[in-house]
Coordinates of N, CA, C and O in Angstrom, one line a residue:
M1 N 25.0 0.5 -81.1 CA 25.2 -0.5 -80.1 C 26.6 -0.4 -79.5 O 27.6 -0.2 -80.3
A2 N 26.7 -0.5 -78.2 CA 28.0 -0.4 -77.6 C 28.9 -1.7 -77.8 O 28.3 -2.8 -78.0
D3 N 30.2 -1.5 -77.8 CA 31.1 -2.6 -78.0 C 30.9 -3.6 -76.8 O 30.7 -3.1 -75.7
A4 N 31.1 -4.8 -77.0 CA 31.0 -5.8 -76.0 C 32.2 -5.7 -75.1 O 33.3 -5.4 -75.5
P5 N 32.1 -5.8 -73.8 CA 33.2 -5.8 -72.9 C 34.2 -7.0 -73.2 O 33.7 -8.0 -73.8
P6 N 35.5 -6.9 -72.9 CA 36.4 -7.9 -73.3 C 36.2 -9.2 -72.5 O 35.7 -9.2 -71.4
L7 N 36.5 -10.3 -73.2 CA 36.5 -11.6 -72.5 C 37.9 -11.9 -72.1 O 38.9 -11.6 -72.8
A8 N 38.1 -12.6 -70.9 CA 39.4 -12.8 -70.4 C 39.9 -14.2 -70.8 O 41.1 -14.5 -70.5
G9 N 39.1 -15.1 -71.4 CA 39.6 -16.4 -71.8 C 38.5 -17.4 -71.7 O 37.4 -17.1 -71.3
V10 N 38.8 -18.6 -72.1 CA 37.9 -19.7 -71.9 C 38.2 -20.4 -70.5 O 39.3 -20.9 -70.4
L11 N 37.3 -20.3 -69.6 CA 37.6 -20.8 -68.2 C 37.4 -22.3 -68.1 O 38.2 -23.0 -67.5
E12 N 36.3 -22.8 -68.7 CA 36.0 -24.2 -68.6 C 35.7 -24.9 -70.0 O 35.2 -24.2 -70.8
T13 N 36.2 -26.1 -70.1 CA 35.8 -26.9 -71.2 C 35.2 -28.2 -70.6 O 35.7 -28.8 -69.7
A14 N 34.0 -28.5 -71.1 CA 33.2 -29.7 -70.5 C 33.1 -30.8 -71.5 O 32.8 -30.6 -72.7
L15 N 33.4 -32.0 -71.0 CA 33.2 -33.3 -71.7 C 32.2 -34.1 -70.9 O 32.2 -34.0 -69.7
Y16 N 31.4 -34.8 -71.6 CA 30.4 -35.7 -71.0 C 30.8 -37.1 -71.1 O 31.1 -37.6 -72.3
V17 N 30.9 -37.9 -70.0 CA 31.4 -39.2 -70.0 C 30.3 -40.2 -69.5 O 29.5 -39.9 -68.7
D18 N 30.5 -41.5 -70.0 CA 29.5 -42.5 -69.6 C 29.9 -43.2 -68.3 O 29.0 -43.7 -67.6
D19 N 31.1 -43.2 -67.9 CA 31.6 -43.9 -66.8 C 32.7 -43.1 -66.1 O 33.8 -42.9 -66.6
M20 N 32.3 -42.4 -65.0 CA 33.2 -41.5 -64.3 C 34.5 -42.1 -63.8 O 35.6 -41.6 -64.0
A21 N 34.4 -43.3 -63.3 CA 35.6 -44.0 -62.8 C 36.6 -44.3 -63.9 O 37.8 -44.1 -63.8
R22 N 36.0 -44.7 -65.0 CA 36.9 -45.0 -66.2 C 37.5 -43.7 -66.7 O 38.7 -43.7 -67.1
A23 N 36.7 -42.7 -66.8 CA 37.2 -41.4 -67.3 C 38.3 -40.8 -66.3 O 39.4 -40.4 -66.8
R24 N 38.1 -40.9 -65.0 CA 39.1 -40.5 -64.1 C 40.4 -41.3 -64.2 O 41.5 -40.7 -64.2
A25 N 40.3 -42.6 -64.4 CA 41.4 -43.4 -64.6 C 42.2 -43.0 -65.8 O 43.5 -42.9 -65.7
F26 N 41.6 -42.6 -66.8 CA 42.2 -42.2 -68.0 C 42.9 -40.8 -67.8 O 44.1 -40.6 -68.1
Y27 N 42.2 -39.8 -67.4 CA 42.7 -38.5 -67.3 C 43.7 -38.3 -66.2 O 44.7 -37.6 -66.3
E28 N 43.6 -39.1 -65.1 CA 44.6 -39.0 -64.0 C 45.7 -40.0 -64.3 O 46.9 -39.6 -64.1
G29 N 45.4 -41.2 -64.7 CA 46.5 -42.2 -64.9 C 47.3 -42.0 -66.1 O 48.5 -42.0 -66.1
K30 N 46.6 -41.8 -67.2 CA 47.2 -41.8 -68.5 C 47.8 -40.4 -68.8 O 48.9 -40.2 -69.4
L31 N 47.0 -39.3 -68.5 CA 47.5 -37.9 -68.7 C 48.1 -37.3 -67.5 O 48.7 -36.2 -67.7
G32 N 48.0 -37.8 -66.4 CA 48.6 -37.3 -65.2 C 48.0 -36.0 -64.6 O 48.6 -35.3 -63.9
L33 N 46.7 -35.8 -64.9 CA 46.0 -34.6 -64.4 C 45.6 -34.8 -62.9 O 45.4 -36.0 -62.5
A34 N 45.6 -33.8 -62.1 CA 45.3 -33.8 -60.7 C 43.9 -33.2 -60.5 O 43.6 -32.1 -61.0
T35 N 43.1 -33.9 -59.7 CA 41.8 -33.5 -59.5 C 41.8 -32.3 -58.5 O 42.4 -32.3 -57.5
M36 N 40.9 -31.3 -58.9 CA 40.7 -30.2 -58.0 C 39.4 -30.2 -57.4 O 39.1 -29.5 -56.4
F37 N 38.4 -31.0 -58.0 CA 37.1 -31.2 -57.4 C 36.6 -32.5 -58.0 O 36.7 -32.7 -59.2
A38 N 35.9 -33.2 -57.2 CA 35.2 -34.4 -57.7 C 34.0 -34.8 -56.8 O 34.1 -34.7 -55.6
D39 N 32.9 -35.2 -57.5 CA 31.8 -35.8 -56.8 C 31.3 -36.8 -57.8 O 31.9 -37.2 -58.8
E40 N 30.1 -37.3 -57.5 CA 29.6 -38.4 -58.4 C 29.2 -38.0 -59.8 O 29.1 -38.8 -60.7
R41 N 28.9 -36.7 -60.0 CA 28.5 -36.2 -61.3 C 29.6 -35.4 -62.0 O 29.4 -35.1 -63.2
L42 N 30.6 -34.9 -61.3 CA 31.6 -34.0 -61.9 C 33.0 -34.2 -61.4 O 33.2 -34.5 -60.2
T43 N 34.0 -34.2 -62.3 CA 35.4 -34.1 -61.9 C 36.0 -32.9 -62.6 O 35.7 -32.7 -63.8
A44 N 36.7 -32.1 -61.9 CA 37.3 -30.9 -62.5 C 38.8 -31.0 -62.3 O 39.4 -31.4 -61.3
Y45 N 39.5 -30.7 -63.4 CA 41.0 -30.7 -63.5 C 41.5 -29.3 -63.9 O 41.1 -28.7 -64.8
P46 N 42.5 -28.8 -63.1 CA 43.2 -27.6 -63.6 C 44.1 -27.9 -64.8 O 44.7 -28.9 -64.8
V47 N 44.0 -26.9 -65.8 CA 44.8 -27.1 -67.0 C 45.5 -25.8 -67.3 O 44.7 -24.8 -67.5
G48 N 46.8 -25.7 -67.3 CA 47.5 -24.5 -67.8 C 47.4 -23.3 -66.9 O 47.8 -22.3 -67.3
G49 N 46.9 -23.5 -65.6 CA 47.0 -22.4 -64.7 C 45.8 -21.5 -64.7 O 45.5 -20.8 -63.8
R50 N 45.0 -21.4 -65.8 CA 43.9 -20.5 -65.9 C 42.6 -21.1 -66.5 O 41.7 -20.4 -66.7
S51 N 42.6 -22.4 -66.7 CA 41.4 -23.0 -67.2 C 41.2 -24.4 -66.6 O 42.1 -24.9 -65.9
A52 N 40.0 -24.9 -66.7 CA 39.6 -26.2 -66.1 C 39.0 -27.1 -67.2 O 38.2 -26.6 -68.0
L53 N 39.4 -28.4 -67.1 CA 38.7 -29.4 -67.9 C 37.7 -30.1 -67.0 O 38.1 -30.6 -65.9
L54 N 36.4 -30.0 -67.4 CA 35.4 -30.6 -66.6 C 34.9 -31.9 -67.2 O 34.6 -31.9 -68.4
L55 N 34.7 -32.9 -66.4 CA 34.1 -34.2 -66.9 C 32.8 -34.3 -66.1 O 32.8 -34.4 -64.9
F56 N 31.7 -34.3 -66.9 CA 30.4 -34.5 -66.3 C 29.9 -35.9 -66.7 O 30.1 -36.4 -67.8
L57 N 29.3 -36.6 -65.7 CA 28.6 -37.9 -66.0 C 27.4 -37.6 -66.9 O 26.6 -36.8 -66.6
R58 N 27.4 -38.2 -68.1 CA 26.4 -38.0 -69.0 C 25.0 -38.3 -68.4 O 24.8 -39.3 -67.7
G59 N 24.1 -37.4 -68.5 CA 22.8 -37.5 -68.0 C 22.6 -37.1 -66.6 O 21.5 -37.0 -66.1
A60 N 23.7 -36.8 -65.9 CA 23.6 -36.4 -64.5 C 23.4 -34.9 -64.2 O 23.3 -34.5 -63.1
T61 N 23.4 -34.1 -65.3 CA 23.2 -32.7 -65.2 C 22.0 -32.2 -65.9 O 22.0 -31.0 -66.3
T62 N 21.0 -33.0 -66.1 CA 19.8 -32.6 -66.9 C 18.7 -32.0 -66.0 O 17.7 -31.6 -66.5
E63 N 19.0 -31.8 -64.7 CA 18.1 -31.1 -63.8 C 18.9 -29.9 -63.3 O 20.1 -29.9 -63.2
T64 N 18.1 -28.9 -62.9 CA 18.7 -27.7 -62.3 C 19.4 -28.1 -61.0 O 18.9 -28.8 -60.2
V65 N 20.7 -27.6 -60.8 CA 21.4 -27.9 -59.6 C 21.2 -26.7 -58.7 O 21.5 -25.5 -59.1
H66 N 20.8 -26.9 -57.5 CA 20.6 -25.8 -56.5 C 21.7 -25.8 -55.5 O 22.0 -26.8 -54.8
L67 N 22.4 -24.7 -55.4 CA 23.5 -24.5 -54.5 C 23.2 -23.4 -53.6 O 22.3 -22.6 -53.8
P68 N 23.9 -23.3 -52.4 CA 23.6 -22.2 -51.5 C 23.7 -20.8 -52.2 O 22.9 -19.9 -51.8
G69 N 24.5 -20.6 -53.2 CA 24.7 -19.3 -53.8 C 23.9 -19.1 -55.0 O 23.9 -18.1 -55.7
G70 N 23.1 -20.1 -55.5 CA 22.3 -19.9 -56.7 C 22.0 -21.3 -57.4 O 22.0 -22.3 -56.7
T71 N 21.7 -21.2 -58.6 CA 21.4 -22.4 -59.4 C 22.3 -22.5 -60.7 O 22.7 -21.5 -61.2
I72 N 22.4 -23.7 -61.1 CA 23.1 -24.0 -62.4 C 22.1 -24.6 -63.3 O 21.5 -25.7 -62.9
P73 N 21.8 -24.0 -64.4 CA 20.8 -24.6 -65.3 C 21.2 -26.0 -65.9 O 22.4 -26.3 -65.9
P74 N 20.2 -26.8 -66.3 CA 20.6 -28.1 -66.9 C 21.4 -28.0 -68.1 O 21.3 -27.0 -68.9
H75 N 22.3 -29.0 -68.3 CA 23.1 -29.1 -69.6 C 23.5 -30.6 -69.7 O 23.4 -31.3 -68.8
D76 N 23.8 -30.9 -70.9 CA 24.3 -32.3 -71.2 C 24.9 -32.3 -72.6 O 24.7 -31.4 -73.3
G77 N 25.5 -33.4 -73.0 CA 26.0 -33.5 -74.3 C 26.1 -35.0 -74.7 O 26.1 -35.9 -73.9
S78 N 26.1 -35.2 -76.0 CA 26.2 -36.6 -76.5 C 27.1 -36.7 -77.7 O 27.3 -35.7 -78.4
G79 N 27.6 -37.8 -77.9 CA 28.5 -38.0 -79.0 C 29.9 -37.6 -78.8 O 30.2 -36.8 -77.8
P80 N 30.9 -38.0 -79.6 CA 32.3 -37.7 -79.4 C 32.5 -36.2 -79.8 O 32.0 -35.8 -80.9
V81 N 33.2 -35.4 -79.0 CA 33.5 -34.1 -79.3 C 35.0 -33.9 -79.3 O 35.8 -34.9 -79.1
H82 N 35.5 -32.7 -79.6 CA 36.9 -32.4 -79.7 C 37.4 -31.4 -78.7 O 36.7 -30.5 -78.3
C83 N 38.6 -31.7 -78.1 CA 39.2 -30.8 -77.2 C 40.7 -30.7 -77.4 O 41.3 -31.8 -77.6
A84 N 41.3 -29.5 -77.6 CA 42.7 -29.4 -77.8 C 43.3 -28.9 -76.5 O 42.8 -27.9 -75.9
L85 N 44.4 -29.5 -76.1 CA 45.2 -29.0 -75.0 C 46.5 -28.4 -75.5 O 47.2 -29.1 -76.4
A86 N 46.9 -27.3 -75.0 CA 48.1 -26.6 -75.4 C 49.3 -27.2 -74.7 O 49.3 -27.4 -73.5
V87 N 50.4 -27.5 -75.5 CA 51.6 -28.0 -74.9 C 52.8 -27.2 -75.6 O 52.7 -26.8 -76.7
A88 N 53.9 -27.1 -74.9 CA 55.1 -26.5 -75.5 C 55.7 -27.4 -76.5 O 55.6 -28.6 -76.4
A89 N 56.2 -26.9 -77.6 CA 56.8 -27.7 -78.7 C 57.8 -28.6 -78.1 O 57.9 -29.8 -78.5
A90 N 58.6 -28.2 -77.2 CA 59.7 -29.1 -76.6 C 59.1 -30.2 -75.8 O 59.8 -31.2 -75.6
D91 N 57.9 -30.1 -75.4 CA 57.2 -31.2 -74.6 C 56.5 -32.2 -75.4 O 56.1 -33.2 -74.9
L92 N 56.2 -31.9 -76.7 CA 55.4 -32.8 -77.5 C 56.0 -34.2 -77.6 O 55.3 -35.2 -77.4
P93 N 57.4 -34.4 -77.8 CA 57.9 -35.7 -77.9 C 57.7 -36.5 -76.6 O 57.5 -37.7 -76.6
G94 N 57.8 -35.8 -75.4 CA 57.6 -36.4 -74.1 C 56.2 -36.9 -74.0 O 55.9 -37.9 -73.4
W95 N 55.2 -36.1 -74.5 CA 53.8 -36.5 -74.5 C 53.6 -37.7 -75.4 O 52.8 -38.6 -75.0
E96 N 54.2 -37.7 -76.5 CA 54.0 -38.9 -77.4 C 54.6 -40.1 -76.7 O 54.0 -41.2 -76.8
A97 N 55.7 -40.0 -76.1 CA 56.3 -41.1 -75.4 C 55.4 -41.6 -74.2 O 55.2 -42.8 -74.0
R98 N 54.8 -40.6 -73.5 CA 53.9 -41.0 -72.4 C 52.7 -41.7 -72.9 O 52.2 -42.7 -72.4
L99 N 52.1 -41.2 -74.0 CA 50.9 -41.8 -74.6 C 51.2 -43.3 -75.0 O 50.5 -44.2 -74.7
A100 N 52.4 -43.4 -75.6 CA 52.8 -44.8 -76.1 C 53.0 -45.7 -74.9 O 52.5 -46.8 -74.8
A101 N 53.7 -45.2 -73.8 CA 53.9 -46.0 -72.6 C 52.6 -46.4 -71.9 O 52.5 -47.4 -71.3
Q102 N 51.6 -45.5 -72.0 CA 50.3 -45.7 -71.4 C 49.4 -46.5 -72.2 O 48.2 -46.8 -71.8
G103 N 49.8 -46.9 -73.4 CA 49.0 -47.7 -74.3 C 47.9 -46.9 -75.0 O 46.8 -47.5 -75.4
V104 N 48.1 -45.6 -75.1 CA 47.1 -44.7 -75.8 C 47.5 -44.5 -77.2 O 48.5 -43.9 -77.5
P105 N 46.8 -45.1 -78.2 CA 47.2 -45.0 -79.6 C 47.0 -43.6 -80.1 O 46.0 -42.9 -79.8
V106 N 48.0 -43.1 -80.8 CA 47.9 -41.8 -81.5 C 47.2 -42.1 -82.8 O 47.5 -43.0 -83.6
E107 N 46.1 -41.3 -83.1 CA 45.2 -41.5 -84.2 C 45.6 -40.7 -85.4 O 45.3 -41.0 -86.5
G108 N 46.3 -39.6 -85.1 CA 46.7 -38.7 -86.2 C 47.8 -37.7 -85.8 O 47.9 -37.4 -84.6
R109 N 48.5 -37.2 -86.8 CA 49.5 -36.1 -86.5 C 49.3 -35.1 -87.6 O 49.1 -35.5 -88.8
T110 N 49.5 -33.8 -87.3 CA 49.4 -32.8 -88.3 C 50.5 -31.7 -88.0 O 50.7 -31.4 -86.9
R111 N 51.2 -31.3 -89.1 CA 52.1 -30.1 -89.1 C 51.3 -29.0 -89.8 O 51.0 -29.1 -90.9
W112 N 51.0 -28.0 -89.0 CA 50.2 -26.9 -89.5 C 51.1 -25.8 -90.3 O 52.3 -25.7 -90.1
P113 N 50.5 -25.1 -91.2 CA 51.2 -24.1 -92.0 C 52.0 -23.1 -91.2 O 53.1 -22.6 -91.7
R114 N 51.6 -22.8 -90.0 CA 52.3 -21.8 -89.2 C 53.4 -22.4 -88.4 O 54.0 -21.8 -87.5
G115 N 53.7 -23.7 -88.5 CA 54.7 -24.4 -87.8 C 54.3 -25.2 -86.6 O 55.1 -25.9 -86.1
S116 N 53.1 -25.1 -86.2 CA 52.6 -25.9 -85.1 C 52.4 -27.3 -85.4 O 52.3 -27.7 -86.6
E117 N 52.5 -28.2 -84.4 CA 52.2 -29.6 -84.6 C 51.1 -30.0 -83.7 O 51.0 -29.5 -82.6
S118 N 50.3 -31.0 -84.1 CA 49.2 -31.5 -83.3 C 49.3 -33.0 -83.4 O 49.6 -33.7 -84.4
V119 N 49.0 -33.6 -82.2 CA 48.9 -35.1 -82.1 C 47.5 -35.4 -81.5 O 47.0 -34.7 -80.6
Y120 N 46.8 -36.4 -82.2 CA 45.4 -36.7 -81.8 C 45.3 -38.1 -81.2 O 45.9 -39.0 -81.7
F121 N 44.4 -38.2 -80.2 CA 44.1 -39.5 -79.6 C 42.7 -39.4 -79.1 O 42.1 -38.4 -79.0
R122 N 42.2 -40.6 -78.6 CA 40.8 -40.6 -78.1 C 40.8 -41.0 -76.6 O 41.7 -41.7 -76.2
D123 N 39.9 -40.4 -75.9 CA 39.7 -40.9 -74.5 C 38.7 -42.1 -74.5 O 38.2 -42.5 -75.6
P124 N 38.4 -42.7 -73.4 CA 37.6 -43.9 -73.4 C 36.2 -43.7 -73.9 O 35.5 -44.6 -74.2
D125 N 35.7 -42.4 -73.9 CA 34.3 -42.1 -74.4 C 34.3 -41.7 -75.9 O 33.3 -41.3 -76.4
G126 N 35.5 -41.8 -76.5 CA 35.6 -41.5 -77.9 C 35.8 -40.0 -78.3 O 35.8 -39.7 -79.4
H127 N 36.0 -39.2 -77.3 CA 36.3 -37.8 -77.5 C 37.7 -37.7 -78.2 O 38.6 -38.3 -77.8
L128 N 37.7 -36.8 -79.2 CA 39.0 -36.6 -79.9 C 39.8 -35.6 -79.2 O 39.4 -34.4 -79.1
M129 N 40.9 -36.0 -78.5 CA 41.8 -35.1 -77.8 C 43.0 -34.7 -78.7 O 43.4 -35.6 -79.5
E130 N 43.4 -33.5 -78.5 CA 44.5 -33.0 -79.3 C 45.5 -32.3 -78.4 O 45.2 -31.6 -77.5
L131 N 46.8 -32.6 -78.7 CA 47.9 -31.9 -78.0 C 48.4 -31.0 -79.1 O 48.9 -31.5 -80.2
A132 N 48.4 -29.7 -78.9 CA 48.8 -28.7 -80.0 C 49.9 -27.8 -79.4 O 49.9 -27.3 -78.3
T133 N 50.9 -27.6 -80.3 CA 52.0 -26.7 -79.9 C 51.8 -25.3 -80.4 O 50.9 -25.1 -81.2
P134 N 52.5 -24.3 -79.9 CA 52.3 -22.9 -80.3 C 52.4 -22.7 -81.8 O 53.2 -23.3 -82.5
G135 N 51.5 -21.8 -82.2 CA 51.5 -21.4 -83.6 C 50.3 -21.9 -84.4 O 50.0 -21.5 -85.5
L136 N 49.5 -22.8 -83.8 CA 48.3 -23.4 -84.4 C 47.4 -22.2 -84.8 O 46.9 -22.1 -85.9
W137 N 47.1 -21.4 -83.8 CA 46.3 -20.2 -84.1 C 47.1 -19.0 -83.7 O 48.0 -19.0 -82.9
P138 N 46.8 -17.8 -84.3 CA 47.6 -16.6 -84.0 C 47.6 -16.3 -82.4 O 48.5 -15.7 -82.0
V139 N 46.6 -16.8 -81.7 CA 46.5 -16.5 -80.3 C 47.3 -17.6 -79.5 O 47.4 -17.5 -78.3
W140 N 47.8 -18.6 -80.1 CA 48.6 -19.6 -79.4 C 49.8 -20.0 -80.3 O 49.7 -20.6 -81.3

């Protein structure tokens, strides 16, 4: 069997939300993300220059989407999931201060064996969000 061609990275991470306006208020207002695309079923945010955080309205993507260039198969998700966002170590205190000022409670903190630190909090849909500094994984 031939080796698989290389992957260039994770382009999108998707979270499913129950109330798009509430989710947008959180991600834009509390985290300061800027929308690069939004409609009634999807909001997309650029993250880190090479990836996107996608918020889908739960239940709004259970039918095939037909676009001029093709189709997107159905997908959906339920329950709280986890997403980690990479931050510079020097920026972590500023993020913690922003979360506190925005009334977002920090649910946990971890110092990892390789020296990385993580801060955990929840979005309005209960998803566990993490801010992680370099060193958590050998690739970061």
